[in-house]
PDB file of C-alpha atoms in Angstrom:
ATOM      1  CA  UNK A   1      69.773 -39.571  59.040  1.00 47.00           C
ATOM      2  CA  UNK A   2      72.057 -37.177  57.927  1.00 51.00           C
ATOM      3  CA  UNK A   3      75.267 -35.903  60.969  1.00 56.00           C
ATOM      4  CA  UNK A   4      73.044 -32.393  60.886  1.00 54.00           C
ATOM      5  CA  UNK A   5      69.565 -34.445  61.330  1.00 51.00           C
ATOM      6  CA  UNK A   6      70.722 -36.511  63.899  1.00 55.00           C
ATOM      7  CA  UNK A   7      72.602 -34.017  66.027  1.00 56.00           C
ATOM      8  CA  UNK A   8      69.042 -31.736  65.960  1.00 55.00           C
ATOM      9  CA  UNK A   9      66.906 -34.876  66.050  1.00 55.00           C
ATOM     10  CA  UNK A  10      66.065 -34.287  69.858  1.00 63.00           C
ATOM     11  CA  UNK A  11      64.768 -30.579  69.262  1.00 78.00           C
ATOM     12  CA  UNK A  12      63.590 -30.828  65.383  1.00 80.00           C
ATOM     13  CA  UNK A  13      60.966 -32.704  63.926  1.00 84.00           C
ATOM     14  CA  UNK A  14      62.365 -36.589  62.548  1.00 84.00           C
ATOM     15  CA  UNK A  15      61.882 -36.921  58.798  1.00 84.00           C
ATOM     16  CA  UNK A  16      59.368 -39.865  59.768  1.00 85.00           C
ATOM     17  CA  UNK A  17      56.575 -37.684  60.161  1.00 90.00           C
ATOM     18  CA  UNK A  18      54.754 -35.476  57.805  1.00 93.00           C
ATOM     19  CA  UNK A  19      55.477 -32.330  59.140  1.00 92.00           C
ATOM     20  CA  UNK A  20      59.152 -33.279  59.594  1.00 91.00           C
ATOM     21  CA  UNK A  21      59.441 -34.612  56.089  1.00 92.00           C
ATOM     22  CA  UNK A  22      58.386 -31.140  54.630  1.00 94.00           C
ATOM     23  CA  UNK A  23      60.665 -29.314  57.509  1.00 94.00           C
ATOM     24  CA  UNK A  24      63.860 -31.557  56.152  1.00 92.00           C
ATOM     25  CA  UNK A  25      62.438 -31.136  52.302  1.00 93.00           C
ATOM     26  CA  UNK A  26      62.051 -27.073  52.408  1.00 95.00           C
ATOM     27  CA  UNK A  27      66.148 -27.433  53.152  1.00 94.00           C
ATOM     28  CA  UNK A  28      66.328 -25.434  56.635  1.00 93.00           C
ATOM     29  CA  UNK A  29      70.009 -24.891  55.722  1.00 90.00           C
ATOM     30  CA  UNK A  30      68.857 -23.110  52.662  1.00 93.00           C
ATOM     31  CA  UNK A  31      66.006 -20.604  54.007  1.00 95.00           C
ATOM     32  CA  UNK A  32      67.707 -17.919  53.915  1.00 95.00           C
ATOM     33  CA  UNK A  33      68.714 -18.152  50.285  1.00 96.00           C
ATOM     34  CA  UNK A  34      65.382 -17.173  49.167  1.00 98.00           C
ATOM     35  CA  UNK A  35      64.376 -15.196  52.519  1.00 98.00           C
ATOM     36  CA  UNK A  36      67.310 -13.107  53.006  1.00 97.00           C
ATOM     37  CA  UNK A  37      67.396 -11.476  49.501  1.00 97.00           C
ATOM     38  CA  UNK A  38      63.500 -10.365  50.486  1.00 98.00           C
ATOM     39  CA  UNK A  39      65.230  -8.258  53.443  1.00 98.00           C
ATOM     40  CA  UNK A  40      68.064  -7.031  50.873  1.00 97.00           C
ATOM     41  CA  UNK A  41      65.664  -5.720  48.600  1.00 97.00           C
ATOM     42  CA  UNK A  42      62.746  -4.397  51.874  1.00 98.00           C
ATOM     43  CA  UNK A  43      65.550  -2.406  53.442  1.00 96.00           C
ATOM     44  CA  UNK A  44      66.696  -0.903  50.159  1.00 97.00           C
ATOM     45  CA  UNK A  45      63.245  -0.616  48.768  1.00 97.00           C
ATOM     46  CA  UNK A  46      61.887   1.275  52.037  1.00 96.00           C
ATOM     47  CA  UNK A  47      61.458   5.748  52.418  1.00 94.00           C
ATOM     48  CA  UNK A  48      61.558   5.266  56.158  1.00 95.00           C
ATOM     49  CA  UNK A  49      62.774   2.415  59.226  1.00 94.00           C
ATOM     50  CA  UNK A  50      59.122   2.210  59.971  1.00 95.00           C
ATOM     51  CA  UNK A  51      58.877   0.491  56.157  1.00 96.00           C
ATOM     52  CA  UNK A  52      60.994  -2.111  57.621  1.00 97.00           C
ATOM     53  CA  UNK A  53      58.396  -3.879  59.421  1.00 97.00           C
ATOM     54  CA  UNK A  54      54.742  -3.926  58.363  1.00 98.00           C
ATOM     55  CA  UNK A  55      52.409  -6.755  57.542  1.00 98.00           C
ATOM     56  CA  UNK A  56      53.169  -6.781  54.235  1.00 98.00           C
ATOM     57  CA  UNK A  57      57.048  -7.414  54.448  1.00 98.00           C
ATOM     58  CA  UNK A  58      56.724  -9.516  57.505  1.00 98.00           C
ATOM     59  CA  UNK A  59      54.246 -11.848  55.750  1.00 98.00           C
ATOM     60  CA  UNK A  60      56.456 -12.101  52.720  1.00 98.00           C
ATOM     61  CA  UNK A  61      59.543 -13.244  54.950  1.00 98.00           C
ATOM     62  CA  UNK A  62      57.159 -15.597  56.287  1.00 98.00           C
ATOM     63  CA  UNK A  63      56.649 -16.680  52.670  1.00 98.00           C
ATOM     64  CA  UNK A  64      59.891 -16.896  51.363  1.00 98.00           C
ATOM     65  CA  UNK A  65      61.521 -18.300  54.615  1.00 98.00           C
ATOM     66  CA  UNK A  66      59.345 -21.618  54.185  1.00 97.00           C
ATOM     67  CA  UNK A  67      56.547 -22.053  51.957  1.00 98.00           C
ATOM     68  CA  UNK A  68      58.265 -21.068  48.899  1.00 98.00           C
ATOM     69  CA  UNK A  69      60.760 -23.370  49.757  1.00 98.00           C
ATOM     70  CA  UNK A  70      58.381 -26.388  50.152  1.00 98.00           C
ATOM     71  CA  UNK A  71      57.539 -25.236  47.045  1.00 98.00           C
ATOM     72  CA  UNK A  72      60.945 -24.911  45.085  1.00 98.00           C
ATOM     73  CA  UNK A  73      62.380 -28.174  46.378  1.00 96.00           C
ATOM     74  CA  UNK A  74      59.129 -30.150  46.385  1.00 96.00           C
ATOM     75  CA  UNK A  75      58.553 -29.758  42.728  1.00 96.00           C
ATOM     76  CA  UNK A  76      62.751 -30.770  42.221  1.00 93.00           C
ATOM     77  CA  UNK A  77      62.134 -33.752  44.591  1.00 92.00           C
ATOM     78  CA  UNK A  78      59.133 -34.570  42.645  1.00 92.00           C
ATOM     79  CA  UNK A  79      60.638 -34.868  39.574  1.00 92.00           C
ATOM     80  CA  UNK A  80      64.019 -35.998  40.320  1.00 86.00           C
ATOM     81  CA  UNK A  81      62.637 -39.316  42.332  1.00 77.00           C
ATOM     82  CA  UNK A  82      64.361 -41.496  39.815  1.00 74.00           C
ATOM     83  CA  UNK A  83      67.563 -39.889  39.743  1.00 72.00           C
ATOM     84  CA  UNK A  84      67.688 -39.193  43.073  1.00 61.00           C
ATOM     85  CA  UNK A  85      67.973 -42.966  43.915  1.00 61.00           C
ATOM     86  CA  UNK A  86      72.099 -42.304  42.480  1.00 59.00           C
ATOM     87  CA  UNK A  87      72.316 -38.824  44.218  1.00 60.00           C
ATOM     88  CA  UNK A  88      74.621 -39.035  47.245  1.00 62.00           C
ATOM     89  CA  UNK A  89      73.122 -36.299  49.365  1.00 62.00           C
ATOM     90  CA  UNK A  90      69.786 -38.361  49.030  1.00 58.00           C
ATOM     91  CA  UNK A  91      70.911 -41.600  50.555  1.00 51.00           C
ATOM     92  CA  UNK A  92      69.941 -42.663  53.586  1.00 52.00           C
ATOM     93  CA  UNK A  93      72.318 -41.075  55.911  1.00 52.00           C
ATOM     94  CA  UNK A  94      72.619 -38.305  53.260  1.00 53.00           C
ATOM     95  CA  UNK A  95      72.146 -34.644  54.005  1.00 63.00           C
ATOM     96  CA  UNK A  96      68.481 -34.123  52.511  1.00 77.00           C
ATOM     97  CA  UNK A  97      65.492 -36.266  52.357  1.00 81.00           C
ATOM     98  CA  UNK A  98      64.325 -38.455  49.221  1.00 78.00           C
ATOM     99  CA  UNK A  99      60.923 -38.084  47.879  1.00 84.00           C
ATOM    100  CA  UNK A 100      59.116 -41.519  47.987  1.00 76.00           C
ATOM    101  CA  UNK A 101      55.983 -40.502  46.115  1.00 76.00           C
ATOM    102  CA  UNK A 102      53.552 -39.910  48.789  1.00 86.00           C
ATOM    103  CA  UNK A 103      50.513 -37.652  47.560  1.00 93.00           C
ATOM    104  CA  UNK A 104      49.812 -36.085  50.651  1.00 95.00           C
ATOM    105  CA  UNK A 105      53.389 -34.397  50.136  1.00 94.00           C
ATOM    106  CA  UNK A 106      52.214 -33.664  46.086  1.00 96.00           C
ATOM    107  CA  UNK A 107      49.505 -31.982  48.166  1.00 97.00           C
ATOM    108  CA  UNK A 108      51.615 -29.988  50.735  1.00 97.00           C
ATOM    109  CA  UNK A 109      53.659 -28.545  47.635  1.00 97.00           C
ATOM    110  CA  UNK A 110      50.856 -27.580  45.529  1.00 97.00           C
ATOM    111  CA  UNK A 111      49.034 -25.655  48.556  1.00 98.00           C
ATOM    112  CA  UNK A 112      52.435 -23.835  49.445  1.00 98.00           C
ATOM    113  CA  UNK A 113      52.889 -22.462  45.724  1.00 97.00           C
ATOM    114  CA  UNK A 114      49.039 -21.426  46.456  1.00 97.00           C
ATOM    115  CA  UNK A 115      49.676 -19.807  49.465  1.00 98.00           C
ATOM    116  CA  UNK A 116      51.567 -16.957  47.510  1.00 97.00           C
ATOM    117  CA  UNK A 117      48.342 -15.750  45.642  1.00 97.00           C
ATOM    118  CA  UNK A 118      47.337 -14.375  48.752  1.00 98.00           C
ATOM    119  CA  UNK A 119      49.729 -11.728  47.730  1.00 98.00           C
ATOM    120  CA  UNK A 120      48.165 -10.559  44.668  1.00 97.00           C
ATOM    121  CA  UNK A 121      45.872  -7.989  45.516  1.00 97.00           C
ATOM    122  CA  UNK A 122      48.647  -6.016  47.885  1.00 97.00           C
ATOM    123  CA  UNK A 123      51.831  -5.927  45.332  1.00 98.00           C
ATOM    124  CA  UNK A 124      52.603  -3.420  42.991  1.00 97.00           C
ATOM    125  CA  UNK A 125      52.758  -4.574  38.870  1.00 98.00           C
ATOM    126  CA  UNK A 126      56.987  -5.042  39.212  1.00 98.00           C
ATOM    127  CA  UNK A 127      56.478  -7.052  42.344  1.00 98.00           C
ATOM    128  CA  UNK A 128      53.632  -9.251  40.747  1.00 98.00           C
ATOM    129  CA  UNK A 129      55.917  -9.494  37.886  1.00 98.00           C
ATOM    130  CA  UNK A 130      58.977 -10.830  39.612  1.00 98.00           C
ATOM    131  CA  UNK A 131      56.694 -13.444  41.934  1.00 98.00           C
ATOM    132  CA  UNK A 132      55.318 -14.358  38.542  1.00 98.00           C
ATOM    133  CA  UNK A 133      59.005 -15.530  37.334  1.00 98.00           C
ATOM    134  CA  UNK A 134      59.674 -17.143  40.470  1.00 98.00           C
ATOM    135  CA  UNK A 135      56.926 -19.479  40.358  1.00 98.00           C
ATOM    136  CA  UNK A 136      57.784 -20.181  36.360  1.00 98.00           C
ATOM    137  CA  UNK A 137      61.315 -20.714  36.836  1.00 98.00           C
ATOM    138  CA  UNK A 138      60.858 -22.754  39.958  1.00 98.00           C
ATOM    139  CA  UNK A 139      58.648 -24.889  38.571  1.00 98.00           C
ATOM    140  CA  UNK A 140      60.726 -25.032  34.270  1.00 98.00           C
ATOM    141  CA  UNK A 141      63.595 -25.533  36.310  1.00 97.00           C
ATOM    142  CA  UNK A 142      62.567 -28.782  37.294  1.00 96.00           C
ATOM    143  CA  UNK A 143      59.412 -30.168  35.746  1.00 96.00           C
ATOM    144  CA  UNK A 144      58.608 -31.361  32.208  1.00 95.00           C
ATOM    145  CA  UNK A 145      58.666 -29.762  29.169  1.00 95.00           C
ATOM    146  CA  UNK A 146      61.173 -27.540  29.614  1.00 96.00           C
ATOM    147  CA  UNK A 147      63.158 -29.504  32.527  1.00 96.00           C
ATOM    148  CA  UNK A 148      65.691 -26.934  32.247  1.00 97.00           C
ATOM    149  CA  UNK A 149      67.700 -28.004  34.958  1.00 95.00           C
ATOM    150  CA  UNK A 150      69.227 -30.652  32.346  1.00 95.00           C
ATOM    151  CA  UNK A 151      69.730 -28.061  29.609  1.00 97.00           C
ATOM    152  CA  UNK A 152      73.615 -26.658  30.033  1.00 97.00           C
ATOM    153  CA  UNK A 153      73.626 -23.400  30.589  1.00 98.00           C
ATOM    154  CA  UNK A 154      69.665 -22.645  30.733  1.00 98.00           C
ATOM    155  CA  UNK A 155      70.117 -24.338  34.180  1.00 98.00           C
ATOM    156  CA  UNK A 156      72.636 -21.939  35.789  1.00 98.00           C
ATOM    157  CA  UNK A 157      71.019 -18.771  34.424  1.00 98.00           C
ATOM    158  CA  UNK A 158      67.517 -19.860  35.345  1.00 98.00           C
ATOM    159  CA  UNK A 159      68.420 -20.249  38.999  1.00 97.00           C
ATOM    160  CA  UNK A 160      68.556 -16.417  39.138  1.00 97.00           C
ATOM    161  CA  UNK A 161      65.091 -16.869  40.211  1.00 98.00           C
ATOM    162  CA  UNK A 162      66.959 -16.473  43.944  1.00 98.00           C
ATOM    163  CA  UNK A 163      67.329 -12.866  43.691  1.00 98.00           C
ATOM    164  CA  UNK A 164      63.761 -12.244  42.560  1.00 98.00           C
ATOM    165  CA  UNK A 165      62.438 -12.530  46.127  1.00 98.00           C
ATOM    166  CA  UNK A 166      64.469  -9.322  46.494  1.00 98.00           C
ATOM    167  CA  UNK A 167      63.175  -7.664  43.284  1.00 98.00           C
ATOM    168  CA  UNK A 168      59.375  -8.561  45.120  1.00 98.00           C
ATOM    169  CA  UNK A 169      60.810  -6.555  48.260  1.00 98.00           C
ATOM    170  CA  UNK A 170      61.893  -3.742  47.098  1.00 98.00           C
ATOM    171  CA  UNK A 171      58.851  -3.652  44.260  1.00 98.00           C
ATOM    172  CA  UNK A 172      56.859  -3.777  47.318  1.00 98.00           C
ATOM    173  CA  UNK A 173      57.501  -1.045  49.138  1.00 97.00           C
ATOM    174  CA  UNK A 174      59.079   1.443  46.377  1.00 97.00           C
ATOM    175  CA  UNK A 175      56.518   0.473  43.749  1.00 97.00           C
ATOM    176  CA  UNK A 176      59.167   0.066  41.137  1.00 98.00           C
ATOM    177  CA  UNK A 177      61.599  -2.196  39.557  1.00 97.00           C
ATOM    178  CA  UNK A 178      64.946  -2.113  41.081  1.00 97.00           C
ATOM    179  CA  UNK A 179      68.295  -0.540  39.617  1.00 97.00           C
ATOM    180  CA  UNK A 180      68.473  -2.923  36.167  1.00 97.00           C
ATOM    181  CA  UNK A 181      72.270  -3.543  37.106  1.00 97.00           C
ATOM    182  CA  UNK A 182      71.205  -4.404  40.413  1.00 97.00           C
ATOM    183  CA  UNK A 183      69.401  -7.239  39.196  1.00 98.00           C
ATOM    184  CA  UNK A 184      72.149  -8.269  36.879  1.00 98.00           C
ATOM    185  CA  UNK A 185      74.213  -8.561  39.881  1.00 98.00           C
ATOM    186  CA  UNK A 186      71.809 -10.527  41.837  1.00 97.00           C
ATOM    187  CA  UNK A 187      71.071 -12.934  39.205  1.00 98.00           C
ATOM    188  CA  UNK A 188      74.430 -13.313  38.037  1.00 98.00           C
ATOM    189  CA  UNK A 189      75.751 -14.312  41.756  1.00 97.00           C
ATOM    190  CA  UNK A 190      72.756 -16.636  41.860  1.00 98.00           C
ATOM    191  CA  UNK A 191      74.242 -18.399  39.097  1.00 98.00           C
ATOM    192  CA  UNK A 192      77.450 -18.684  40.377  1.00 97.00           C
ATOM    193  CA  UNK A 193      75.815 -20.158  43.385  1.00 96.00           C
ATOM    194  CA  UNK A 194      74.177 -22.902  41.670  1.00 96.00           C
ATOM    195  CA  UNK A 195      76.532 -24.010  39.168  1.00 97.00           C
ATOM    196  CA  UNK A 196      78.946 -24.062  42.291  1.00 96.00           C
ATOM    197  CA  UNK A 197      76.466 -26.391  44.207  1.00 94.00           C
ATOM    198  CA  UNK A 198      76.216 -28.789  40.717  1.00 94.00           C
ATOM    199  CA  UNK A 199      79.875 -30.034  41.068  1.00 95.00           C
ATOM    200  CA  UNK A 200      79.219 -32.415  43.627  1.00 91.00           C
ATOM    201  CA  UNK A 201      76.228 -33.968  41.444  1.00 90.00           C
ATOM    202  CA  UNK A 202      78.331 -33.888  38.237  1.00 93.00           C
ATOM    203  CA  UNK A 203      79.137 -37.795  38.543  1.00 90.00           C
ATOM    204  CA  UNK A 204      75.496 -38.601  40.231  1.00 86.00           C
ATOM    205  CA  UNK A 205      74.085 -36.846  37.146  1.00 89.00           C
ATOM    206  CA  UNK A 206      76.146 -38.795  34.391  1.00 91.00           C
ATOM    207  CA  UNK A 207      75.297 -41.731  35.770  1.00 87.00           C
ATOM    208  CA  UNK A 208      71.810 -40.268  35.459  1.00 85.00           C
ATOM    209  CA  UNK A 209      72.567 -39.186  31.724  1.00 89.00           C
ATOM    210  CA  UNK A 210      71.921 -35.507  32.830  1.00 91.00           C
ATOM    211  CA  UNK A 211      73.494 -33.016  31.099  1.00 95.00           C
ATOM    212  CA  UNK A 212      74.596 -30.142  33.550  1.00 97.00           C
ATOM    213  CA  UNK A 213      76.884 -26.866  33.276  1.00 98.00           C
ATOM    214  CA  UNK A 214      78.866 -28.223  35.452  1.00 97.00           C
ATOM    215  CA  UNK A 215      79.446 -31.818  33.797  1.00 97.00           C
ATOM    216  CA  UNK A 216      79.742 -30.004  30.554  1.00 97.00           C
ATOM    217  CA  UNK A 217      82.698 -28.013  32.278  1.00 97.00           C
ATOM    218  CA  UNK A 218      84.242 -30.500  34.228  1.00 96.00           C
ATOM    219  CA  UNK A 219      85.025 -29.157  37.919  1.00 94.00           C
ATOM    220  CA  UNK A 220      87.931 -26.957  36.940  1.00 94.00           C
ATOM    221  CA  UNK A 221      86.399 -25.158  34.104  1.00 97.00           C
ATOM    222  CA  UNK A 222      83.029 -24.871  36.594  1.00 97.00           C
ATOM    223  CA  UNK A 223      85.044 -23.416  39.147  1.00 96.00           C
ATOM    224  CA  UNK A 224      86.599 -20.740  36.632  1.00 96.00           C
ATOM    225  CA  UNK A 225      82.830 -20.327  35.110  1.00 97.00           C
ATOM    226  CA  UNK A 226      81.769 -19.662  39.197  1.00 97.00           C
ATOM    227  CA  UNK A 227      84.878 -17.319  39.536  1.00 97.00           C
ATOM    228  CA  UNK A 228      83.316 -15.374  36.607  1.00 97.00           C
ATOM    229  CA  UNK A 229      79.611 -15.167  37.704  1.00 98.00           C
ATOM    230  CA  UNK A 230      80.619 -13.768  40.669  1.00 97.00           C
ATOM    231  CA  UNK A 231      83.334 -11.231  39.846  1.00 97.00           C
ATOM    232  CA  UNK A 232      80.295  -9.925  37.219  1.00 98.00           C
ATOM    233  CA  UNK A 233      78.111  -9.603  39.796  1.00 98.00           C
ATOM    234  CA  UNK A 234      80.538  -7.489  42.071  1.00 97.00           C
ATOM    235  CA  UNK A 235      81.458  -5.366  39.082  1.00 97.00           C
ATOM    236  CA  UNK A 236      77.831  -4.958  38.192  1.00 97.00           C
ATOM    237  CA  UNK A 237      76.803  -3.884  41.910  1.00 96.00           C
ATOM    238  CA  UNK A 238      79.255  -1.658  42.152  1.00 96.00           C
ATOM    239  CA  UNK A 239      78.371   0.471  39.356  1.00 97.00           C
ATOM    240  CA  UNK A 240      74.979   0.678  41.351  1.00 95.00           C
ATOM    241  CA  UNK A 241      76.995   1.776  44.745  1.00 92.00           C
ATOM    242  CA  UNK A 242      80.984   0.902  45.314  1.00 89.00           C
ATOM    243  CA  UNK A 243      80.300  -0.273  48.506  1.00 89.00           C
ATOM    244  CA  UNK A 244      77.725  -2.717  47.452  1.00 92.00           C
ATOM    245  CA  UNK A 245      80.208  -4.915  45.223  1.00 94.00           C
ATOM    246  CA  UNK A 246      82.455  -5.110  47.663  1.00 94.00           C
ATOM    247  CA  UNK A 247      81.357  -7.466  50.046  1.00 95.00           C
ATOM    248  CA  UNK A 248      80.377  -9.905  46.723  1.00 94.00           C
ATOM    249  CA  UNK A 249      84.368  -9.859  46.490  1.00 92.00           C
ATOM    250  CA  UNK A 250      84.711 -12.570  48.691  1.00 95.00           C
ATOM    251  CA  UNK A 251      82.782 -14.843  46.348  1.00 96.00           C
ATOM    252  CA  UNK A 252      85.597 -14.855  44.126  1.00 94.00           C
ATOM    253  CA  UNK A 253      88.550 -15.313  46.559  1.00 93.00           C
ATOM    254  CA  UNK A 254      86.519 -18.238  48.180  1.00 92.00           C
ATOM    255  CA  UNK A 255      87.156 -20.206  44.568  1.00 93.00           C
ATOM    256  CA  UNK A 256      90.466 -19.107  44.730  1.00 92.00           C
ATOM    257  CA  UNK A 257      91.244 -20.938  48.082  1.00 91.00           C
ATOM    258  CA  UNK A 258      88.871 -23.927  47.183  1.00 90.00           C
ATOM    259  CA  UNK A 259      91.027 -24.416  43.446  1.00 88.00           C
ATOM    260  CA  UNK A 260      94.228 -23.843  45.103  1.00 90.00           C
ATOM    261  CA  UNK A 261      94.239 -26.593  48.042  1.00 89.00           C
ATOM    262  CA  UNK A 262      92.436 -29.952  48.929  1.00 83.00           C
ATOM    263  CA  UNK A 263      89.128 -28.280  50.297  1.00 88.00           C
ATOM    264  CA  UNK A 264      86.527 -31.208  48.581  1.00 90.00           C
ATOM    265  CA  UNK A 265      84.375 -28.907  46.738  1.00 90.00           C
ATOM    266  CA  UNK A 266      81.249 -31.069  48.563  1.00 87.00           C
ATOM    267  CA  UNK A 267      82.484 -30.049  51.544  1.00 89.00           C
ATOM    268  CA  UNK A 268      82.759 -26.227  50.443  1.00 90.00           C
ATOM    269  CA  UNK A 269      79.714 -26.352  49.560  1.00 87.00           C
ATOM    270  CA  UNK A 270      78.122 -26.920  52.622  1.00 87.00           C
ATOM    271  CA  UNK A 271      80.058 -23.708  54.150  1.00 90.00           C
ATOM    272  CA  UNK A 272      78.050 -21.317  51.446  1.00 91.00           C
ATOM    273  CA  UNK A 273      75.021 -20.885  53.874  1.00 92.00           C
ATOM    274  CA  UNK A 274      77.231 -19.402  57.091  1.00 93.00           C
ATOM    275  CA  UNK A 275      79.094 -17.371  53.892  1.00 94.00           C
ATOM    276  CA  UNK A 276      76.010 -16.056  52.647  1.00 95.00           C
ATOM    277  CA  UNK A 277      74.442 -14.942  55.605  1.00 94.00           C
ATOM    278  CA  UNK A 278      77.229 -12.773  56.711  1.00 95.00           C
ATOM    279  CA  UNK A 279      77.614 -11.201  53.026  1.00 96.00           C
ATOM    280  CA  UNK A 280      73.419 -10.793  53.331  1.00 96.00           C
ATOM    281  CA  UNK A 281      73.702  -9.368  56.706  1.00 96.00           C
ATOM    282  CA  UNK A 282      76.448  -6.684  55.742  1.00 96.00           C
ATOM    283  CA  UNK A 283      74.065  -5.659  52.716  1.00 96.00           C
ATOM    284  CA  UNK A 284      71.136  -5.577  55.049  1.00 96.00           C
ATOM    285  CA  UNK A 285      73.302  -2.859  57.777  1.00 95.00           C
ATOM    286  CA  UNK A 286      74.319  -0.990  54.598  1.00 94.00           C
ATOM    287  CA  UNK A 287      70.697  -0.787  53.505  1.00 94.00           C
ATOM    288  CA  UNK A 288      69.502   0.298  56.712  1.00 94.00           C
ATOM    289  CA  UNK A 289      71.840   2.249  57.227  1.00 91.00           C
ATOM    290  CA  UNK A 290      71.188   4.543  54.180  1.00 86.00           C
ATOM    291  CA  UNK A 291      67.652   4.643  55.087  1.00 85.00           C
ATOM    292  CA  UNK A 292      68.282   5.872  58.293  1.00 76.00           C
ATOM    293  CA  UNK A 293      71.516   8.486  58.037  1.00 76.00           C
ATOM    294  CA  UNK A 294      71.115   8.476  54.092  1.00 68.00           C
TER     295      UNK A 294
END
């Protein structure tokens, strides 16, 4: 097991069982990148605090913290089995888990994508909308035809399916779309994100034959092309509100200190969940706080 699997292994489920297979699979580290844009886009989709917590947006959270997870990395494990086998991170005593093919797991996937439908009857059109490109990214991201997590390019701006747990947030409570160049933002820093967490595959996925962004670019270039997504996305949120791009300007002087010393990229990568948390959590206060004194 991984350093962060065995240090938890006496209070969290082992990766033996089934139910600590899926825990390990859904990426624990990783919750909150689908979660915590779902509270950015509740707090600045609500009229009033008592908007905050209801039913509705407390059974999302529930949703986006670890079903759709199971689902979003279950159908990538699924169909990356082969190349996996080359994929550091999936070794043995790698940081995630490998998927060996077992259909109960196939199973345990296909009923978490389900478990979103329950949805349908209490979102508005925008919010059905955006959980309806979540599930078809998620799933063209990784599976055949389109696959296009091996298409340069189409792979980084596809992951912007991240920030559309947020567009189901705020759809949900406001009834409408949010800001346009709010979205841009979102989506733009979710591509950043992603192409930034393809460097450490780019020799993995050569030796895979996968094309990539970031093998395309090299790891310099990538880290420029990262630099970019995310001063766009600053720029672009604050046009919406100044004080919403500026906590996205630390994106940006993160690369800076990563392509300026010996930080392993691998290892920066690892440091993005703590990162974004902080930058979610500043969003969130500012959100609430406009609700509540705005």
């Amino acid at each position: 097991m991984s350093e962060l699997r065995a240090g938890l292994a006496s209070i969290l489920p082992s990766d033996q069982t089934f139910v600590g297979y899926l825990f390990w699979l859904s990426r624990p580290r990783f919750w909150l990148y689908l979660a915590g844009p779902l509270v950015v886009g509740v707090v600045y989709g609500a009229s009033s605090v008592a908007d905050f917590v209801t039913p509705l947006t407390v059974s999302l959270f529930a949703y986006f913290l670890i079903p759709a997870n199971v689902f979003l990395y279950g159908v990538n494990d699924i169909f990356d089995a082969d190349i996996d086998s080359l994929n550091p991170k999936k070794a043995e005593d790698g940081r995630e888990v490998r998927f060996t093919g077992d259909r109960p797991v196939i199973a345990a996937v296909v009923v978490a994508a389900a478990a979103g439908l329950v949805f349908v009857p209490a979102l508005s059109r925008p919010a059905l909308l955006a959980f309806g490109g979540f599930y078809l990214l998620g799933t063209a991201y990784s599976a055949p035809p389109l696959r296009l997590k091996t298409t340069p390019f189409l792979d980084s701006f596809s992951n912007g399916l991240y920030i559309l747990p947020g567009v189901v947030g705020y759809a949900a409570l406001s009834g409408a779309a949010p800001p346009l160049l709010a979205v841009a933002g979102g989506w733009v820093w979710s591509m950043g994100m992603h192409t930034f967490s393809a460097i450490p595959d780019i020799e993995p996925d050569r030796e895979a034959g996968i094309q990539t962004t970031a093998t395309i670019l090299r790891e310099r270039a990538t880290l420029t092309y990262c630099a970019g997504c995310w001063l766009l996305a600053a720029a672009c949120l604050a046009v919406v509100h100044p004080l919403l791009g500026a906590p996205l300007a630390v994106y940006p002087l993160f690369i800076g200190v990563v392509a300026s010393t010996d930080v392993d990229v691998a290892r920066a990568y690892w440091w993005f969940p703590i990162l974004n948390t902080l930058v979610g959590a500043i969003l969130t206060m500012g959100g609430i706080w406009e609700v509540r004194f705005g």
